[in-house]
Amino acid sequence: MRIVCLAGGIGGARFLRGLRAAAPDAELTVVVNTGDDITMYGLRICPDLDTVMYTLGGGIDEVRGWGRQDETFHAREELQAYDVPTAWFGLGDRDLATHLVRRQMMDAGYPLSQVTEALCARWQPGARLLPMTDDRVETHVRVRTATGERVVHFQEWWVRHRAALPATAIVAVGAQDATPAPGVLEAVAAADLVLLPPSNPVVSIGTVLQVPGIADALAAKPVVGLSPIVGGAPVRGMADACLTAIGVETSAEAVGRHYGARSDGGLLDGWLVDTADAGVAVPGVEVRAVPLLMRDAETTTQMARDALRLAADLSGG
Ligand code: FO1
């Protein structure tokens, strides 16, 4: 079975680990958001690609959910000692090696998709990781501050300000001019199923869908999504701040309606919500309530099985 997932960072990566366990024989392709990427100290940092790669490859720090396990932050401490203004970003010493390799390969002319393939040769994630595009796309956030509005890079909003500054717009700069990375459209065309993991629906899944061609490619495929919102709150991260910025209520129902029914020009055939949200209705979409809190490997694997079961039921399988 060929499955394509669109994914962002931590939530998506953890779900993918469960999916790999639930469908060990499936051919899994992950189209990863690159709108969170940022250039810092001359390095190209790709948080979502690295989080998926480390999580599936066994190198992730399980507590943070991002960056490397057994990490140290000596370089960051030195940057702080120099009062470097971007020292708010937690670059780990082990993680730095990934960015150095990426920078070296990109300077040699390799596109991000080939860099990702090279990095995955070490990590063996057990899935094919594709950036959504090899072109430069960066999510920027217009925020309201005491002295007026200004635009900051997503990472500054997310990490430095913990998304506490009210966002009046979230823009994936460059998305409209980007083309899907090599292999993305082919993987979707060949897929038996597309899954939307419980990633941030705005800055992760939403950004991937802004790359021209990707949303259209999904329209031809069965799509099952899993709600990142449980009981009116995001399972992790600050998806509520992002949803508010685009005027969508923070609920499993509102996100399901935001994605919309594939039969009605939207995305979804099926929508998994948590048991806390049983009774949610999304017109044109088959909604099923199952436990969605990824407490451990078993619960995560089970919710992946539930997603596959819903897809099978929808296809009459
Ligand atoms: N998230 C934080 O909350 N604080 C950090 O200092 C931080 C550093 C960081 C470094 C590399 C990396 O790949 C991810 C990092 N993240 C950090 C997570 C990242 O900001 C988010 O995971 C994504 O951008 C949103 O999904």
Short mmCIF file of C-alpha atoms and ligand atoms in Angstrom, two decimals:
data_model
loop_
_atom_site.label_atom_id
_atom_site.label_comp_id
_atom_site.label_asym_id
_atom_site.label_seq_id
_atom_site.Cartn_x
_atom_site.Cartn_y
_atom_site.Cartn_z
CA MET A 1 0.00 0.00 0.00
CA ARG A 2 1.36 3.45 -0.90
CA ILE A 3 0.59 6.20 1.63
CA VAL A 4 1.48 9.89 1.37
CA CYS A 5 1.39 12.13 4.44
CA LEU A 6 1.73 15.91 4.59
CA ALA A 7 3.54 16.78 7.79
CA GLY A 8 4.96 19.54 9.91
CA GLY A 9 6.93 19.14 13.08
CA ILE A 10 6.47 17.37 16.36
CA GLY A 11 2.85 16.15 16.22
CA GLY A 12 3.16 14.98 12.65
CA ALA A 13 6.48 13.27 13.28
CA ARG A 14 5.15 11.35 16.28
CA PHE A 15 2.09 10.23 14.33
CA LEU A 16 4.32 9.01 11.50
CA ARG A 17 6.18 6.76 13.96
CA GLY A 18 2.83 5.19 14.84
CA LEU A 19 1.84 4.90 11.20
CA ARG A 20 5.09 3.12 10.35
CA ALA A 21 4.35 0.64 13.15
CA ALA A 22 0.70 0.24 12.11
CA ALA A 23 1.56 -0.35 8.45
CA PRO A 24 5.09 -1.76 8.35
CA ASP A 25 4.69 -2.98 4.76
CA ALA A 26 3.31 0.28 3.42
CA GLU A 27 5.45 2.49 1.20
CA LEU A 28 5.39 5.77 3.11
CA THR A 29 6.20 9.16 1.58
CA VAL A 30 6.17 12.27 3.76
CA VAL A 31 5.81 15.70 2.15
CA VAL A 32 7.24 18.02 4.77
CA ASN A 33 6.60 21.69 5.41
CA THR A 34 9.59 23.94 4.80
CA GLY A 35 7.92 27.26 5.61
CA ASP A 36 9.43 27.12 9.12
CA ASP A 37 12.92 27.09 7.62
CA ILE A 38 15.25 29.91 8.59
CA THR A 39 18.76 30.99 7.63
CA MET A 40 20.84 31.72 10.71
CA TYR A 41 24.62 32.13 11.01
CA GLY A 42 24.78 31.25 7.32
CA LEU A 43 23.13 27.90 8.00
CA ARG A 44 19.82 26.76 6.54
CA ILE A 45 17.79 25.31 9.38
CA CYS A 46 14.83 23.07 8.43
CA PRO A 47 12.97 22.37 11.70
CA ASP A 48 10.16 20.20 10.33
CA LEU A 49 12.36 18.13 8.01
CA ASP A 50 14.83 17.58 10.86
CA THR A 51 12.11 16.79 13.41
CA VAL A 52 10.58 14.14 11.13
CA MET A 53 14.03 12.76 10.23
CA TYR A 54 15.24 12.58 13.84
CA THR A 55 11.91 11.22 15.15
CA LEU A 56 11.68 8.43 12.57
CA GLY A 57 15.44 7.87 12.65
CA GLY A 58 15.65 7.45 16.42
CA GLY A 59 17.68 10.59 17.13
CA ILE A 60 15.01 12.91 18.50
CA ASP A 61 14.95 14.37 21.98
CA GLU A 62 11.68 12.88 23.24
CA VAL A 63 11.05 15.54 25.88
CA ARG A 64 11.47 18.59 23.66
CA GLY A 65 10.11 16.85 20.60
CA TRP A 66 12.66 18.68 18.46
CA GLY A 67 16.44 18.54 18.18
CA ARG A 68 18.79 15.75 19.10
CA GLN A 69 18.75 13.50 22.16
CA ASP A 70 21.84 13.71 24.43
CA GLU A 71 22.20 17.27 23.16
CA THR A 72 24.39 20.04 24.55
CA PHE A 73 24.08 23.76 23.78
CA HIS A 74 27.66 25.02 24.27
CA ALA A 75 27.73 26.86 20.94
CA ARG A 76 24.46 28.57 21.84
CA GLU A 77 25.83 29.55 25.25
CA GLU A 78 28.84 31.09 23.54
CA LEU A 79 26.56 32.99 21.14
CA GLN A 80 24.61 34.28 24.14
CA ALA A 81 27.89 35.36 25.75
CA TYR A 82 28.58 37.39 22.64
CA ASP A 83 25.07 38.92 22.93
CA VAL A 84 24.23 37.64 19.46
CA PRO A 85 20.64 38.86 18.86
CA THR A 86 19.43 35.50 17.52
CA ALA A 87 20.72 33.48 20.45
CA TRP A 88 17.07 32.98 21.49
CA PHE A 89 17.02 30.12 18.96
CA GLY A 90 18.17 26.89 20.60
CA LEU A 91 20.77 25.47 18.25
CA GLY A 92 22.14 22.27 19.72
CA ASP A 93 25.76 21.20 19.21
CA ARG A 94 24.84 17.84 17.67
CA ASP A 95 22.07 19.45 15.61
CA LEU A 96 24.60 21.92 14.22
CA ALA A 97 26.27 19.12 12.26
CA THR A 98 23.05 18.57 10.30
CA HIS A 99 22.91 22.25 9.35
CA LEU A 100 26.62 22.31 8.43
CA VAL A 101 26.18 19.31 6.10
CA ARG A 102 23.05 20.90 4.62
CA ARG A 103 24.80 24.23 4.06
CA GLN A 104 27.82 22.55 2.48
CA MET A 105 25.65 20.53 0.07
CA MET A 106 23.44 23.49 -0.83
CA ASP A 107 26.54 25.62 -1.49
CA ALA A 108 27.74 22.83 -3.79
CA GLY A 109 24.48 23.25 -5.71
CA TYR A 110 22.42 20.35 -4.38
CA PRO A 111 18.69 21.10 -3.99
CA LEU A 112 17.05 20.64 -0.60
CA SER A 113 15.39 17.39 -1.74
CA GLN A 114 18.77 15.82 -2.50
CA VAL A 115 20.26 17.16 0.73
CA THR A 116 17.36 15.57 2.62
CA GLU A 117 17.97 12.27 0.84
CA ALA A 118 21.64 12.40 1.80
CA LEU A 119 20.92 13.18 5.46
CA CYS A 120 18.33 10.37 5.55
CA ALA A 121 20.96 7.89 4.34
CA ARG A 122 22.37 8.16 7.88
CA TRP A 123 19.06 8.25 9.75
CA GLN A 124 17.17 5.58 7.75
CA PRO A 125 13.71 6.97 8.71
CA GLY A 126 11.85 4.07 7.05
CA ALA A 127 9.92 6.53 4.88
CA ARG A 128 10.80 8.78 1.99
CA LEU A 129 11.10 12.39 3.18
CA LEU A 130 10.45 15.08 0.60
CA PRO A 131 10.47 18.81 1.22
CA MET A 132 7.25 20.31 -0.12
CA THR A 133 9.43 22.34 -2.51
CA ASP A 134 13.11 22.97 -3.28
CA ASP A 135 12.30 26.66 -3.64
CA ARG A 136 12.65 29.13 -0.80
CA VAL A 137 9.40 29.57 1.14
CA GLU A 138 9.35 31.23 4.56
CA THR A 139 6.43 31.76 6.89
CA HIS A 140 6.32 35.29 8.24
CA VAL A 141 3.87 36.57 10.82
CA ARG A 142 2.43 40.08 11.09
CA VAL A 143 2.14 40.82 14.79
CA ARG A 144 0.61 43.57 16.83
CA THR A 145 2.93 45.04 19.46
CA ALA A 146 2.58 47.93 21.88
CA THR A 147 4.23 50.21 19.33
CA GLY A 148 2.23 49.01 16.30
CA GLU A 149 2.37 46.18 13.78
CA ARG A 150 5.49 44.53 12.42
CA VAL A 151 6.43 41.36 10.57
CA VAL A 152 8.66 38.69 12.08
CA HIS A 153 9.90 35.33 10.87
CA PHE A 154 7.73 32.45 12.11
CA GLN A 155 10.59 31.11 14.25
CA GLU A 156 10.93 34.42 16.08
CA TRP A 157 7.18 34.50 16.72
CA TRP A 158 7.06 30.84 17.72
CA VAL A 159 10.27 30.44 19.71
CA ARG A 160 11.22 33.90 20.97
CA HIS A 161 7.69 35.12 21.65
CA ARG A 162 5.95 31.76 22.16
CA ALA A 163 3.26 32.98 19.74
CA ALA A 164 2.12 35.37 22.48
CA LEU A 165 2.17 38.41 20.18
CA PRO A 166 -1.26 38.61 18.52
CA ALA A 167 -0.86 37.58 14.89
CA THR A 168 -2.94 39.53 12.38
CA ALA A 169 -1.63 37.64 9.33
CA ILE A 170 0.45 34.57 8.59
CA VAL A 171 2.06 34.61 5.15
CA ALA A 172 4.05 31.84 3.45
CA VAL A 173 6.38 34.16 1.54
CA GLY A 174 7.33 32.65 -1.81
CA ALA A 175 4.77 29.84 -1.74
CA GLN A 176 2.88 31.10 -4.76
CA ASP A 177 6.01 31.00 -6.91
CA ALA A 178 7.21 27.62 -5.61
CA THR A 179 6.99 24.32 -7.45
CA PRO A 180 6.56 20.96 -5.69
CA ALA A 181 9.87 19.22 -5.08
CA PRO A 182 10.78 16.39 -7.47
CA GLY A 183 8.78 13.30 -6.56
CA VAL A 184 6.01 15.06 -4.65
CA LEU A 185 3.31 15.06 -7.33
CA GLU A 186 4.40 11.62 -8.53
CA ALA A 187 4.09 10.22 -5.00
CA VAL A 188 0.60 11.68 -4.60
CA ALA A 189 -0.46 10.40 -8.02
CA ALA A 190 0.75 6.89 -7.13
CA ALA A 191 -0.74 6.93 -3.63
CA ASP A 192 -3.55 4.66 -2.50
CA LEU A 193 -4.22 7.01 0.40
CA VAL A 194 -3.28 10.46 1.68
CA LEU A 195 -3.22 11.11 5.43
CA LEU A 196 -3.14 14.50 7.15
CA PRO A 197 -1.47 13.89 10.54
CA PRO A 198 -2.31 16.05 13.57
CA SER A 199 0.14 18.76 12.50
CA ASN A 200 -0.57 22.46 12.72
CA PRO A 201 -3.37 23.00 10.15
CA VAL A 202 -2.23 26.54 9.38
CA VAL A 203 1.56 26.77 9.38
CA SER A 204 2.33 23.12 8.61
CA ILE A 205 -0.39 21.39 6.57
CA GLY A 206 -1.73 24.73 5.36
CA THR A 207 1.67 25.85 4.11
CA VAL A 208 2.29 22.60 2.20
CA LEU A 209 -1.08 23.04 0.51
CA GLN A 210 -0.11 26.51 -0.67
CA VAL A 211 2.57 25.13 -3.00
CA PRO A 212 0.76 25.25 -6.37
CA GLY A 213 -0.24 21.80 -7.60
CA ILE A 214 -0.23 19.93 -4.29
CA ALA A 215 -3.84 20.61 -3.24
CA ASP A 216 -5.05 19.79 -6.76
CA ALA A 217 -3.13 16.50 -6.70
CA LEU A 218 -4.84 15.56 -3.43
CA ALA A 219 -8.28 16.15 -4.96
CA ALA A 220 -7.90 12.89 -6.90
CA LYS A 221 -7.08 10.78 -3.84
CA PRO A 222 -8.89 9.50 -0.73
CA VAL A 223 -7.84 11.75 2.16
CA VAL A 224 -8.22 11.07 5.87
CA GLY A 225 -7.19 13.67 8.43
CA LEU A 226 -6.63 13.56 12.19
CA SER A 227 -7.59 16.51 14.34
CA PRO A 228 -4.73 18.35 16.08
CA ILE A 229 -7.32 19.93 18.38
CA VAL A 230 -8.78 17.90 21.23
CA GLY A 231 -11.53 19.25 23.43
CA GLY A 232 -11.07 22.80 22.14
CA ALA A 233 -7.31 22.95 22.72
CA PRO A 234 -4.28 22.00 20.65
CA VAL A 235 -2.69 18.73 21.74
CA ARG A 236 0.67 20.50 21.73
CA GLY A 237 2.21 23.63 20.35
CA MET A 238 0.23 26.77 19.78
CA ALA A 239 -2.04 25.89 16.87
CA ASP A 240 -4.77 27.94 18.57
CA ALA A 241 -2.75 31.13 18.04
CA CYS A 242 -2.41 30.24 14.34
CA LEU A 243 -6.08 29.33 13.92
CA THR A 244 -7.15 32.58 15.56
CA ALA A 245 -4.90 34.49 13.15
CA ILE A 246 -6.87 33.08 10.22
CA GLY A 247 -10.24 33.40 11.91
CA VAL A 248 -10.85 29.72 12.51
CA GLU A 249 -12.21 28.59 15.88
CA THR A 250 -9.95 26.23 17.85
CA SER A 251 -12.09 23.09 17.65
CA ALA A 252 -11.99 19.72 15.94
CA GLU A 253 -15.17 20.64 14.08
CA ALA A 254 -13.88 24.02 12.89
CA VAL A 255 -10.60 22.56 11.64
CA GLY A 256 -12.50 19.77 9.86
CA ARG A 257 -14.73 22.36 8.20
CA HIS A 258 -11.66 24.48 7.41
CA TYR A 259 -10.17 21.52 5.54
CA GLY A 260 -13.59 20.90 3.97
CA ALA A 261 -15.08 17.91 2.20
CA ARG A 262 -13.27 16.60 -0.89
CA SER A 263 -16.67 16.08 -2.49
CA ASP A 264 -17.24 19.80 -2.08
CA GLY A 265 -13.88 21.07 -3.36
CA GLY A 266 -12.14 20.63 -0.01
CA LEU A 267 -9.70 18.04 1.22
CA LEU A 268 -11.31 15.41 3.39
CA ASP A 269 -13.15 12.13 2.94
CA GLY A 270 -12.63 11.16 6.58
CA TRP A 271 -11.89 13.09 9.78
CA LEU A 272 -10.75 11.48 13.03
CA VAL A 273 -11.60 13.43 16.16
CA ASP A 274 -10.89 12.55 19.77
CA THR A 275 -13.55 10.86 21.87
CA ALA A 276 -13.81 14.16 23.74
CA ASP A 277 -15.21 15.62 20.54
CA ALA A 278 -17.63 12.83 19.69
CA GLY A 279 -20.64 14.22 17.85
CA VAL A 280 -18.64 16.63 15.72
CA ALA A 281 -20.15 16.96 12.26
CA VAL A 282 -18.42 18.08 9.07
CA PRO A 283 -20.74 18.20 6.05
CA GLY A 284 -19.70 15.69 3.39
CA VAL A 285 -17.06 14.10 5.62
CA GLU A 286 -17.19 10.80 7.49
CA VAL A 287 -16.27 11.73 11.09
CA ARG A 288 -15.20 9.11 13.63
CA ALA A 289 -14.27 9.64 17.29
CA VAL A 290 -11.28 7.68 18.63
CA PRO A 291 -8.58 8.39 21.24
CA LEU A 292 -6.19 10.89 19.66
CA LEU A 293 -3.82 11.70 22.50
CA MET A 294 -0.40 10.28 21.54
CA ARG A 295 0.54 9.22 25.06
CA ASP A 296 2.92 6.46 23.99
CA ALA A 297 3.88 4.25 21.06
CA GLU A 298 0.86 1.96 21.48
CA THR A 299 -1.76 4.71 21.52
CA THR A 300 -0.06 6.39 18.57
CA THR A 301 0.02 3.14 16.60
CA GLN A 302 -3.64 2.54 17.44
CA MET A 303 -4.73 5.94 16.15
CA ALA A 304 -2.82 5.26 12.94
CA ARG A 305 -4.69 1.94 12.68
CA ASP A 306 -7.95 3.83 13.25
CA ALA A 307 -7.08 6.20 10.40
CA LEU A 308 -6.31 3.27 8.09
CA ARG A 309 -9.52 1.55 9.16
CA LEU A 310 -11.57 4.64 8.38
CA ALA A 311 -9.90 4.91 4.97
CA ALA A 312 -10.61 1.22 4.28
CA ASP A 313 -14.25 1.60 5.33
CA LEU A 314 -14.60 4.64 3.06
CA SER A 315 -13.19 2.76 0.10
CA GLY A 316 -15.57 -0.10 0.79
CA GLY A 317 -12.58 -2.27 1.72
N1 FO1 B 1 11.54 25.18 19.43
C1 FO1 B 1 11.56 25.90 20.59
O1 FO1 B 1 10.51 26.05 21.22
N2 FO1 B 1 12.72 26.48 21.04
C2 FO1 B 1 13.90 26.39 20.37
O2 FO1 B 1 14.90 26.95 20.81
C3 FO1 B 1 13.91 25.61 19.18
C4 FO1 B 1 15.10 25.40 18.46
C5 FO1 B 1 15.08 24.54 17.35
C6 FO1 B 1 16.25 24.21 16.67
C7 FO1 B 1 16.23 23.34 15.59
C8 FO1 B 1 15.03 22.77 15.18
O3 FO1 B 1 15.02 21.89 14.15
C9 FO1 B 1 13.84 23.07 15.85
C10 FO1 B 1 13.85 23.95 16.93
N3 FO1 B 1 12.68 24.26 17.62
C11 FO1 B 1 12.71 25.02 18.75
C12 FO1 B 1 11.38 23.74 17.17
C13 FO1 B 1 10.83 24.55 16.02
O4 FO1 B 1 10.81 25.91 16.27
C14 FO1 B 1 9.41 24.04 15.76
O5 FO1 B 1 9.40 22.68 15.95
C15 FO1 B 1 8.91 24.18 14.36
O6 FO1 B 1 9.43 25.19 13.65
C16 FO1 B 1 7.39 24.23 14.46
O7 FO1 B 1 6.89 22.99 14.14
#
